[in-house]
Coordinates of C-alpha atoms in Angstrom, one line a residue:
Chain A
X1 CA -16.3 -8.9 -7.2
X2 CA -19.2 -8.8 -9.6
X3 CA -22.2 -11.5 -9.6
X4 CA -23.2 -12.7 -12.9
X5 CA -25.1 -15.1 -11.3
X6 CA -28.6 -14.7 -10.6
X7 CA -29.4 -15.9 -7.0
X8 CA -30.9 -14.1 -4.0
X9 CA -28.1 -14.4 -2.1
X10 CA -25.5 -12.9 -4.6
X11 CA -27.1 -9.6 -5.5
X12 CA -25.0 -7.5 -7.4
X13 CA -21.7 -8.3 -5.8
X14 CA -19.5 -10.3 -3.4
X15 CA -16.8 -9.5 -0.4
X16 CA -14.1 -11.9 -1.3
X17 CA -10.1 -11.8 0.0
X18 CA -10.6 -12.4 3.7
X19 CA -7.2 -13.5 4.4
X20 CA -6.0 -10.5 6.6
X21 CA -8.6 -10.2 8.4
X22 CA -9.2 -10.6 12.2
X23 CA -12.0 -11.0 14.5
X24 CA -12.9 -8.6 16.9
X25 CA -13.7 -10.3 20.4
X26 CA -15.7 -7.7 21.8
X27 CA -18.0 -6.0 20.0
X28 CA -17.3 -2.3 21.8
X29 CA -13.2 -2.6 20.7
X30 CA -12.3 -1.7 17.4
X31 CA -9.2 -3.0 15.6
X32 CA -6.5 -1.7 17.2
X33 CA -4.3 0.1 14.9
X34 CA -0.7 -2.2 16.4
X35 CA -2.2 -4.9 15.1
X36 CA -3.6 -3.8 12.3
X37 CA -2.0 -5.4 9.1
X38 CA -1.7 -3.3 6.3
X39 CA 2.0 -2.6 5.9
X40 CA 3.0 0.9 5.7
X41 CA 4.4 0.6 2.3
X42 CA 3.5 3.4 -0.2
X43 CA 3.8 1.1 -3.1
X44 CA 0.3 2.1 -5.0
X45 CA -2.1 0.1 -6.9
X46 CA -2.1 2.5 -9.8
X47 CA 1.0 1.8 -10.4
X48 CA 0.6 -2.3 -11.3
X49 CA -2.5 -1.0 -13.1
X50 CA -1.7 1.8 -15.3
X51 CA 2.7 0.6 -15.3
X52 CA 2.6 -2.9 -15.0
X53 CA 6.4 -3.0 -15.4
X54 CA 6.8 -1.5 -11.8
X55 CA 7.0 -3.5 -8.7
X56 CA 3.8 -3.5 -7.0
X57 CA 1.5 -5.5 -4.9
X58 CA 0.3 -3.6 -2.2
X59 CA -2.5 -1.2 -2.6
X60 CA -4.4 -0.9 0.4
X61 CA -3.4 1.7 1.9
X62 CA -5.0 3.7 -1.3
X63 CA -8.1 2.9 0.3
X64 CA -7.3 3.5 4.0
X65 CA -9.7 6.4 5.7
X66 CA -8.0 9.6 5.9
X67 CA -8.0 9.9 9.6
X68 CA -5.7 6.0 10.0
X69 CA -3.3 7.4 7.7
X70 CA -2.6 10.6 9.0
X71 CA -2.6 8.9 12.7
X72 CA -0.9 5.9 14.0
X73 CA -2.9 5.7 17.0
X74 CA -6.5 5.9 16.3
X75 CA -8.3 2.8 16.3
X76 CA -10.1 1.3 12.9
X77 CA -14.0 1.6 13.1
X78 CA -17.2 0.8 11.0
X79 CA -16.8 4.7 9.5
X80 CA -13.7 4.0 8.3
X81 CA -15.1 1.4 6.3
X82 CA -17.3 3.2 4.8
X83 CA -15.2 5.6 3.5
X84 CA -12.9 2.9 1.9
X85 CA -15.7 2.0 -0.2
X86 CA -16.1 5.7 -1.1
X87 CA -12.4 5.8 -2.1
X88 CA -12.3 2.1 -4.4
X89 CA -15.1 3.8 -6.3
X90 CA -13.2 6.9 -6.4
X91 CA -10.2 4.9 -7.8
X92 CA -12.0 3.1 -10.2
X93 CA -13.5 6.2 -11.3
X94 CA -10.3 8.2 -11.7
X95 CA -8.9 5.1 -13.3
X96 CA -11.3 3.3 -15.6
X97 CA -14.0 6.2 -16.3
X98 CA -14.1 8.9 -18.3
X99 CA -14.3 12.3 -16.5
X100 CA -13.8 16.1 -17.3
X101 CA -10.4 15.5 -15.4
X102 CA -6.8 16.2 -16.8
X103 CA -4.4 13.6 -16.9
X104 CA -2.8 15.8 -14.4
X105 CA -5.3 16.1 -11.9
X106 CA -6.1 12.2 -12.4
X107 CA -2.6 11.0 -11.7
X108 CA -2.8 13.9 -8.4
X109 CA -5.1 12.2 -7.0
X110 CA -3.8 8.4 -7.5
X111 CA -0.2 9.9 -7.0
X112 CA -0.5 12.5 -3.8
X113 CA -4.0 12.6 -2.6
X114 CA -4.9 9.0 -2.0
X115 CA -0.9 7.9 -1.5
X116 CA 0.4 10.0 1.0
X117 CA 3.3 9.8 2.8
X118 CA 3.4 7.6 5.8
X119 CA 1.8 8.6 8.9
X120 CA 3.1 12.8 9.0
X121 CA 4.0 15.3 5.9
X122 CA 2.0 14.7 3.8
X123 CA -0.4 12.3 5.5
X124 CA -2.5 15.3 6.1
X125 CA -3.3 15.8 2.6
X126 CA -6.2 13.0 2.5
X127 CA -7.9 14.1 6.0
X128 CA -7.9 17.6 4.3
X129 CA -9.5 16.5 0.8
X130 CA -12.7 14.8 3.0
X131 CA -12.6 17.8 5.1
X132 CA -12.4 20.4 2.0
X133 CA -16.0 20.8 0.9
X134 CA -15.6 21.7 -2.2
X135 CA -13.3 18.8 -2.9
X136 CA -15.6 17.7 -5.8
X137 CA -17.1 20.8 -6.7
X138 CA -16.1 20.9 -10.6
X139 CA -16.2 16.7 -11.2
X140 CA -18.5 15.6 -13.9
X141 CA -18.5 12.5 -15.4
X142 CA -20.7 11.0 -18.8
X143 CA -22.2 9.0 -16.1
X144 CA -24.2 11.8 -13.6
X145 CA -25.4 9.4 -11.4
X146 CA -22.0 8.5 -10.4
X147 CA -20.5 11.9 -9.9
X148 CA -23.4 12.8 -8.2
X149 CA -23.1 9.5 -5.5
X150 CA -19.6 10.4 -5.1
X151 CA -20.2 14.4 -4.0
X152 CA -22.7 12.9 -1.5
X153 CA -20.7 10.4 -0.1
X154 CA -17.6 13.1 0.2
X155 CA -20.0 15.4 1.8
X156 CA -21.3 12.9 4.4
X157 CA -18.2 11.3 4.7
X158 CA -16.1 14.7 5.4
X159 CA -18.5 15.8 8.0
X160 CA -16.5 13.9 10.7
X161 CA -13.4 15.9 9.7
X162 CA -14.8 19.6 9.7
X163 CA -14.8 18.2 13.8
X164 CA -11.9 19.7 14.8
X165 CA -10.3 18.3 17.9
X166 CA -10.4 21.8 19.4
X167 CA -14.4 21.3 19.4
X168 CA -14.5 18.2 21.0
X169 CA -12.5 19.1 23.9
X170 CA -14.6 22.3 24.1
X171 CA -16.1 22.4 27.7
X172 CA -19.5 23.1 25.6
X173 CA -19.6 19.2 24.5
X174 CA -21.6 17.8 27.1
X175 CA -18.9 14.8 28.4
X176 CA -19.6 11.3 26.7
X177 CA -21.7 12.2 23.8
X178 CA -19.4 14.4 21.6
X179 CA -20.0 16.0 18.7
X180 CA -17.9 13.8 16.4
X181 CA -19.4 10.6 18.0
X182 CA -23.1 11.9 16.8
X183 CA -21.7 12.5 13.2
X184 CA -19.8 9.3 12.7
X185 CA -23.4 8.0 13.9
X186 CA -25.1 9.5 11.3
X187 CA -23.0 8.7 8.7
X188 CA -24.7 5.2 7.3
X189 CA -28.1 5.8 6.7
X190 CA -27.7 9.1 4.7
X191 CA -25.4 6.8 2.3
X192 CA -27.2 4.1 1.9
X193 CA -30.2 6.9 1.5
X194 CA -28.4 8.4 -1.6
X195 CA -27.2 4.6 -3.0
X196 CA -31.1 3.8 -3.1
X197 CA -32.2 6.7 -4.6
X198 CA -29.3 6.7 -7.3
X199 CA -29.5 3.2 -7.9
X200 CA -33.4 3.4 -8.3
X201 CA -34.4 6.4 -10.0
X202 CA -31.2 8.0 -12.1
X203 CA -30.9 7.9 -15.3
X204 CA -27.9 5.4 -15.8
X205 CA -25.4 5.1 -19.1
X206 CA -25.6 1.7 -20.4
X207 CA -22.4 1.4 -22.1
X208 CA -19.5 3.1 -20.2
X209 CA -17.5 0.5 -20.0
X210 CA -13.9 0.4 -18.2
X211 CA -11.4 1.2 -20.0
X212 CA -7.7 2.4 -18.7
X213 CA -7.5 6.0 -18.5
X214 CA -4.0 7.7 -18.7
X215 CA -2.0 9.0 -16.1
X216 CA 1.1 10.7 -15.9
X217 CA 3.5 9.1 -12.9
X218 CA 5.8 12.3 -12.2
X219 CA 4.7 15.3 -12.5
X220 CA 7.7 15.6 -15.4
X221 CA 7.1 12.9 -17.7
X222 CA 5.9 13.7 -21.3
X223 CA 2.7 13.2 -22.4
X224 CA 2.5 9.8 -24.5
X225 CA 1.2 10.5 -27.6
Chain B
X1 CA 22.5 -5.0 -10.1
X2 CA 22.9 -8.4 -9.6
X3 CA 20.6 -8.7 -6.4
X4 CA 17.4 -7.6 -9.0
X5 CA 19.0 -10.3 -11.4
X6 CA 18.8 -13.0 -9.3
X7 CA 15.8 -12.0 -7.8
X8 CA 14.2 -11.7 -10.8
X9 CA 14.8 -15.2 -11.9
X10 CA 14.0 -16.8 -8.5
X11 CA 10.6 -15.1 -8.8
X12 CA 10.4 -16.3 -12.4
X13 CA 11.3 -20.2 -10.8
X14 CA 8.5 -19.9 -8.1
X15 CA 6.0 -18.4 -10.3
X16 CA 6.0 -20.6 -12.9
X17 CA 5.9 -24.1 -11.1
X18 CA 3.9 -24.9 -7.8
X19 CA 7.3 -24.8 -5.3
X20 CA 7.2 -24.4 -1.8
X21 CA 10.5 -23.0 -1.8
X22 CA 14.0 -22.9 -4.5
X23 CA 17.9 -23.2 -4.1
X24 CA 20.1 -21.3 -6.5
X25 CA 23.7 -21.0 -6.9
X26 CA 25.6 -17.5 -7.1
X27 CA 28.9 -17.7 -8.5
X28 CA 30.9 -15.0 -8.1
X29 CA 34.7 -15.0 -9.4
X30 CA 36.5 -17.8 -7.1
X31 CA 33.5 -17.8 -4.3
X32 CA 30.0 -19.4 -4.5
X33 CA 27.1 -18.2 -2.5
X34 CA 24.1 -20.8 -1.7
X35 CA 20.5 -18.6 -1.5
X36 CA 17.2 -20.6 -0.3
X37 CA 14.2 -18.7 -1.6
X38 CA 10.8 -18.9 0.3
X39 CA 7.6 -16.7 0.4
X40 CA 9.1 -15.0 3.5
X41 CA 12.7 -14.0 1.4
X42 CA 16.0 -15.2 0.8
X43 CA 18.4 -17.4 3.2
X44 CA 22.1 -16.1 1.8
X45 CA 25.4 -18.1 2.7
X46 CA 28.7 -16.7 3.7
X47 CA 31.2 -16.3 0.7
X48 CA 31.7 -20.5 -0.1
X49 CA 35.4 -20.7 -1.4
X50 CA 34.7 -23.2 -3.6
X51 CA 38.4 -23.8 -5.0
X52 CA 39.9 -24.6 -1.2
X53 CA 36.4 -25.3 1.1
X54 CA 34.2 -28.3 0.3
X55 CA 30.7 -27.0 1.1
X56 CA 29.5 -26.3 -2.2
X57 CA 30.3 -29.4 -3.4
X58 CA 29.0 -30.9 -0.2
X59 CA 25.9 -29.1 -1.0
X60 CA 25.6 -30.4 -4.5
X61 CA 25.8 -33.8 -3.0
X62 CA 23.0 -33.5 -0.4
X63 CA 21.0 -31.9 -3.3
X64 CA 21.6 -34.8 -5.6
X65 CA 19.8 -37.4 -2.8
X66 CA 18.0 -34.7 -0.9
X67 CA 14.0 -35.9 -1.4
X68 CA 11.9 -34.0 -3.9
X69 CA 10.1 -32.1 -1.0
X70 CA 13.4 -31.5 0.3
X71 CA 14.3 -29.8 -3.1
X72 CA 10.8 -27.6 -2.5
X73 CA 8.6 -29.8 -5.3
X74 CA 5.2 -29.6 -4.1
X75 CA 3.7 -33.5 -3.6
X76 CA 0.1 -31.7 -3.6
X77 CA 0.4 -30.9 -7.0
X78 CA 0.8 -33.2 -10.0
X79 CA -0.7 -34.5 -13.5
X80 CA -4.1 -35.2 -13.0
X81 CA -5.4 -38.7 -14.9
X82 CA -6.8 -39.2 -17.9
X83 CA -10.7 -39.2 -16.5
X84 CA -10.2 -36.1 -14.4
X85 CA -8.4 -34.6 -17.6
X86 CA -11.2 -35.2 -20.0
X87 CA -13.7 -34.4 -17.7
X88 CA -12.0 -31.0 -16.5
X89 CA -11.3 -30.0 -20.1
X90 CA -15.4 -29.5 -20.2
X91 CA -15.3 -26.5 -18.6
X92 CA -14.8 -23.0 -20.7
X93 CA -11.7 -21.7 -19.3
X94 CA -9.9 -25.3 -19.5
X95 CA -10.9 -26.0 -22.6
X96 CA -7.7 -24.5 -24.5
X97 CA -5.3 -25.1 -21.2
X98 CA -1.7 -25.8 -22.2
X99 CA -1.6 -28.3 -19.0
X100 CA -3.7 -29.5 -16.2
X101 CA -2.1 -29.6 -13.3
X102 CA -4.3 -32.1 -10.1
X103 CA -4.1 -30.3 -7.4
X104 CA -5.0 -31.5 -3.8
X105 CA -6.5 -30.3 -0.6
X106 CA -7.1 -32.4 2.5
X107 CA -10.8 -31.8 4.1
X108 CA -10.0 -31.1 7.3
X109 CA -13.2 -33.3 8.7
X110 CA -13.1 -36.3 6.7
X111 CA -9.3 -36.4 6.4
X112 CA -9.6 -37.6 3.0
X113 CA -7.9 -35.5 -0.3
X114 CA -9.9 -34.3 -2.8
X115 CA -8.9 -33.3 -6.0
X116 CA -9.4 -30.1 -8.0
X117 CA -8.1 -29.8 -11.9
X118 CA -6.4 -26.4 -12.9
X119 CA -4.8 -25.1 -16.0
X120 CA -0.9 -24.8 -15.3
X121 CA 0.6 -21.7 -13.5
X122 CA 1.1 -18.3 -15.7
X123 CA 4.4 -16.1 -14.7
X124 CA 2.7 -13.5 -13.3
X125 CA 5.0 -10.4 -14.8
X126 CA 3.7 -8.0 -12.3
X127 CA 4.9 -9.5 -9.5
X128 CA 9.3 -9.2 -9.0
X129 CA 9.9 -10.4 -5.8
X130 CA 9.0 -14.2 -4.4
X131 CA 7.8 -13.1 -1.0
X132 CA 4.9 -12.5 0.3
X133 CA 1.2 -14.6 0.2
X134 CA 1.6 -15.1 -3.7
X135 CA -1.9 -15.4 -4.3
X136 CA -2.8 -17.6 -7.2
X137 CA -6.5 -17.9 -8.0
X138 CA -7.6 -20.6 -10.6
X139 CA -11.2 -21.9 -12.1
X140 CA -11.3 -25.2 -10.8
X141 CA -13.3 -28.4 -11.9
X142 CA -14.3 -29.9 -8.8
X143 CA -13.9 -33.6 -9.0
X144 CA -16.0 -35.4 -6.2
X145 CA -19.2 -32.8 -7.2
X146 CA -18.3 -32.8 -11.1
X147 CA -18.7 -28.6 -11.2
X148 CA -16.5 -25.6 -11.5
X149 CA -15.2 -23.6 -8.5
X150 CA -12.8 -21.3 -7.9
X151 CA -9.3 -22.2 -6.4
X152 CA -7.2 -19.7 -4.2
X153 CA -3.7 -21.2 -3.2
X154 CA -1.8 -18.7 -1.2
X155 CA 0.3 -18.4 1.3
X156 CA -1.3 -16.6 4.8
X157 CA 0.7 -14.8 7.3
X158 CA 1.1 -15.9 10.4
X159 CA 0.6 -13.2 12.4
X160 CA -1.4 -12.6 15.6
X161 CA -4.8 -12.2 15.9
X162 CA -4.9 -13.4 12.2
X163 CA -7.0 -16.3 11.6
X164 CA -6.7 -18.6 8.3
X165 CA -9.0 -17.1 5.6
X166 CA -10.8 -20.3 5.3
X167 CA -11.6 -19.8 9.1
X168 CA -12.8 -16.4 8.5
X169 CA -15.4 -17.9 5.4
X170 CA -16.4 -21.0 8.2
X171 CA -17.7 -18.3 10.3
X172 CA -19.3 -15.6 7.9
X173 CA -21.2 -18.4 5.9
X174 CA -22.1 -20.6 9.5
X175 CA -23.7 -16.9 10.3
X176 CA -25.4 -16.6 6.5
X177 CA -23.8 -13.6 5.9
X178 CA -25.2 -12.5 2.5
X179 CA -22.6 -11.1 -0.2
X180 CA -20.0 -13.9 1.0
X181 CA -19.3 -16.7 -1.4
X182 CA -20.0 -20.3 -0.3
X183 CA -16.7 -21.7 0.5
X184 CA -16.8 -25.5 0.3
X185 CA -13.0 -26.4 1.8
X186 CA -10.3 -24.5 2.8
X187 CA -7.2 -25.7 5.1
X188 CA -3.3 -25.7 5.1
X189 CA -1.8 -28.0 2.8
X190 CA 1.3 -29.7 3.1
X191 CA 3.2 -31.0 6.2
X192 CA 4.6 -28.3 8.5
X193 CA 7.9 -28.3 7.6
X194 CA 8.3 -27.2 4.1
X195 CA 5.0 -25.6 3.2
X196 CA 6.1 -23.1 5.9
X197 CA 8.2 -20.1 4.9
X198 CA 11.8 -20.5 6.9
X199 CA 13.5 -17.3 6.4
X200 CA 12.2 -15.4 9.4
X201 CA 13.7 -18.1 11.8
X202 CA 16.9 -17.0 10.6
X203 CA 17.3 -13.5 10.2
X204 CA 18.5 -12.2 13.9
X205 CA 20.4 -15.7 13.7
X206 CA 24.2 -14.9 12.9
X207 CA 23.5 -11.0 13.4
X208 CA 20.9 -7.9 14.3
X209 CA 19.0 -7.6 10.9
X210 CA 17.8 -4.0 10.1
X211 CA 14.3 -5.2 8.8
X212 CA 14.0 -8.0 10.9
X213 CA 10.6 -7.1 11.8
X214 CA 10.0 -7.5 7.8
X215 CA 9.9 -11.0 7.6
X216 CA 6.4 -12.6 8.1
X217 CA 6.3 -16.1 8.3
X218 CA 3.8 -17.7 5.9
X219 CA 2.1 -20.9 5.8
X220 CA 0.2 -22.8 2.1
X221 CA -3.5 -22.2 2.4
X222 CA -5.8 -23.3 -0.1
X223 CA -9.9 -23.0 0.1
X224 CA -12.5 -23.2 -2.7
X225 CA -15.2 -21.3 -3.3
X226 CA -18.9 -22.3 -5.0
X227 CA -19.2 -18.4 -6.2
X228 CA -17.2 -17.1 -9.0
X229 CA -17.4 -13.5 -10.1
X230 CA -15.6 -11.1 -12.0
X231 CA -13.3 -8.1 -10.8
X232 CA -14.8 -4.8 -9.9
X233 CA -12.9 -3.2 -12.4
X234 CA -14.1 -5.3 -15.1
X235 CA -17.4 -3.6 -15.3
X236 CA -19.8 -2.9 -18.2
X237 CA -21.4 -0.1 -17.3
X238 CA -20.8 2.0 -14.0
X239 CA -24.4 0.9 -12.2
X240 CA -22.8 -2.5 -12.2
X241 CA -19.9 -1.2 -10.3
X242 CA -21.4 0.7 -8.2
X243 CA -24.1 -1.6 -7.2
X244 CA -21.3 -4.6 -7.0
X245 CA -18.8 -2.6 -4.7
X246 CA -21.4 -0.8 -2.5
X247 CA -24.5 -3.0 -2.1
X248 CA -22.5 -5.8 -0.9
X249 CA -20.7 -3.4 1.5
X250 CA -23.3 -0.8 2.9
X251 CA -27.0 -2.2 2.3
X252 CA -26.3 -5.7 3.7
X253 CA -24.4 -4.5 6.9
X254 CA -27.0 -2.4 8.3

């Protein structure tokens, strides 16, 4: 949530809604993903948001990392944390910013990208958007700062999934160090690296505001005038 | 047709009073059903003949003496007094209240109750079913330390390997984990037998349920917390966003 308040501790903003959480004994296991306690519903946040009258209150598995969607059995680590945080900003950005995005390729994103079908089909189709590079390619919003943090966060983010499996089996990966270990590695400083230097020197807009953008929730439904 | 009608109004019942659980009455041609609504879903009868059996009646009966609690009235809630009330309607977002409602939580150390004034529950028209942790966050005015706070009631899942949220705040602040609000008190309210959700216990009972792994068993929570912010997508400009959802998240971990 976001600090009003002005106190050392509270900078900028606060972690709240800890109630499904679990601690993690040791600190070499990651969640495991049986006991992990999203439920595999597809019902979308977008959906109480933008259509109030539909029945909704689930919405994480918007943010989920593209790789625990697509896989039941991988377990949940710090990098997948990370990239939830790139994909609430994403989401608030597709849905309370204005962009150079249709309605169409909005309500794509909230609709298939990030809400894919559970674990196989479609699940793929969120491993491939961090994977594709030029996933972000034509985004521009008022706010450059922003669509500039999001294409480096994408590109950082994706590096893990331009991995393939194929590599890291390779008999070239030295056993115990692989390839996709260093990356995932690397992932948090270069992030916070671009969130300094965007928060500190960019020119920001002062007055973009939220407010609702439309979306379209078939592919068939008229435009609302 | 008539299960969204009936689930609609239960949901309309629990949302708009403080109820641990409800009873409703379905009346269908010459049979009654009895359904007992909690935060984990529905209890449903067999078809109640009500023109040759005597159970509904029976059931009208034990309602008629059952004990408020029994009837799924919460005994944590209630009108606050006249002090707390003036003193509570200081605050900005009480000002204009309809109703106050006193609401109590037990501090798990001391043992003793303390109070915390809210404004009265709104129907929450998002929401269409009654299950689930039904999390209601209020500005509170904080009796004992005379300030405002923020109230979560909810109900947590039991589940394991899940602890209680307030648990989970106990540990982050006892560690000074920055970008964590303060939370003062937190605990399970209620006794243990109807501020716990019942329907799970029942579903594999008379026969194999479909979903049964569906139904989570919930339990009333409520903690309070010293920090109280506004949500991330009620941002005046995007920096603010963006420094609220990722500063918080990225900077502080490393």
């Amino acid at each position: 949530m976001i600090m009003d308040e002005k106190d050392e501790h509270v900078e900028g903003g606060m972690l709240i809604d800890w109630d499904l959480s679990k601690p993690i004994p040791d600190k070499s296991t990651a969640t495991r993903r049986y006991a992990r306690t999203v439920s595999q519903v597809s019902e979308a946040l977008y959906l109480r948001v933008h259509c109030p009258h539909v029945c909704c209150h689930q919405g994480t598995w918007l943010f989920m990392a593209g790789d625990l969607v697509r896989n039941l059995d991988i377990p949940q680590n710090v990098e997948h944390d990370i990239e939830s945080a790139f994909w609430v900003v994403f989401w608030i950005m597709l849905s309370y910013l204005q962009t150079n995005l249709s309605v169409g390729d909005r309500s794509c994103y909230l609709m298939n990208t990030m809400n894919p079908g559970v674990f196989g089909g479609t699940s793929v189709s969120k491993a491939l958007f961090m994977a594709s590079p030029i996933a972000l390619d034509e985004l521009e919003t008022p706010s450059s700062p922003l669509a500039n943090l999001l294409k480096d966060m994408h590109n950082t983010l994706g590096k893990r999934y331009r991995v393939s499996k194929k590599d890291k089996n390779s008999i070239f990966v030295t056993e115990g160090s692989t390839q996709q270990d260093n990356v995932v590695q690397d992932q948090h400083e270069p992030i916070l690296y671009f969130l300094r230097t965007v928060l500190e020197d960019s020119p920001w807009p002062k007055d973009d505001r939220a407010s609702l953008q439309e979306v379209c929730l078939t592919p068939y439904c008229p435009p609302s005038v | 047709m008539t299960g969204g009608q009936i689930i609609a109004y239960a949901t309309t019942l629990l949302s708009n009073q403080y109820r641990t659980h409800a009873f409703s009455v379905l009346i269908i041609k010459d049979y009654a059903r009895l359904i007992r609504w909690d935060r984990s879903g529905a209890i449903i009868t067999e078809p109640i003949y009500y023109n040759t059996e005597p159970y509904l009646f029976d059931f009208l009966v034990c309602y008629d003496c059952a004990s408020k609690e029994a009837r799924g009235h919460d005994p944590t809630v209630g009108p606050p007094t006249d002090d707390e009330e003036r003193a509570a309607r200081r605050l900005t977002e009480l000002v204009n209240a309809k109703s106050l409602l006193s609401v109590t939580i037990q501090d798990p150390k001391s043992h003793k109750s303390r109070c915390f004034i809210i404004s009265g529950p709104r129907a929450q028209p998002d929401i269409r079913v009654p299950t689930g942790r039904w999390t209601r966050t209020s500005i509170a005015y904080d009796v004992q330390r005379n300030r405002r706070v923020l109230l979560k009631d909810s109900w947590r899942v039991l589940m394991e390997g899940i602890e209680p949220e307030g648990v989970t705040y106990a540990r982050l602040n006892n560690h000074l984990v920055p970008n964590v609000p303060r939370c003062e008190l937190a605990g399970d309210v209620g006794d243990e037998e109807y501020h716990r959700s019942l329907t799970h216990k029942f579903v594999n009972e008379y026969y194999p349920h479909p979903f049964a792994l569906e139904f989570v068993p919930h339990r009333h929570h409520r903690l309070v917390l010293d920090h109280i912010g506004r949500k991330l997508e009620d941002f005046n400009n995007s920096k603010e966003m963006i420094n609220a959802s990722l500063i918080g998240k990225l900077i502080r971990s490393c």
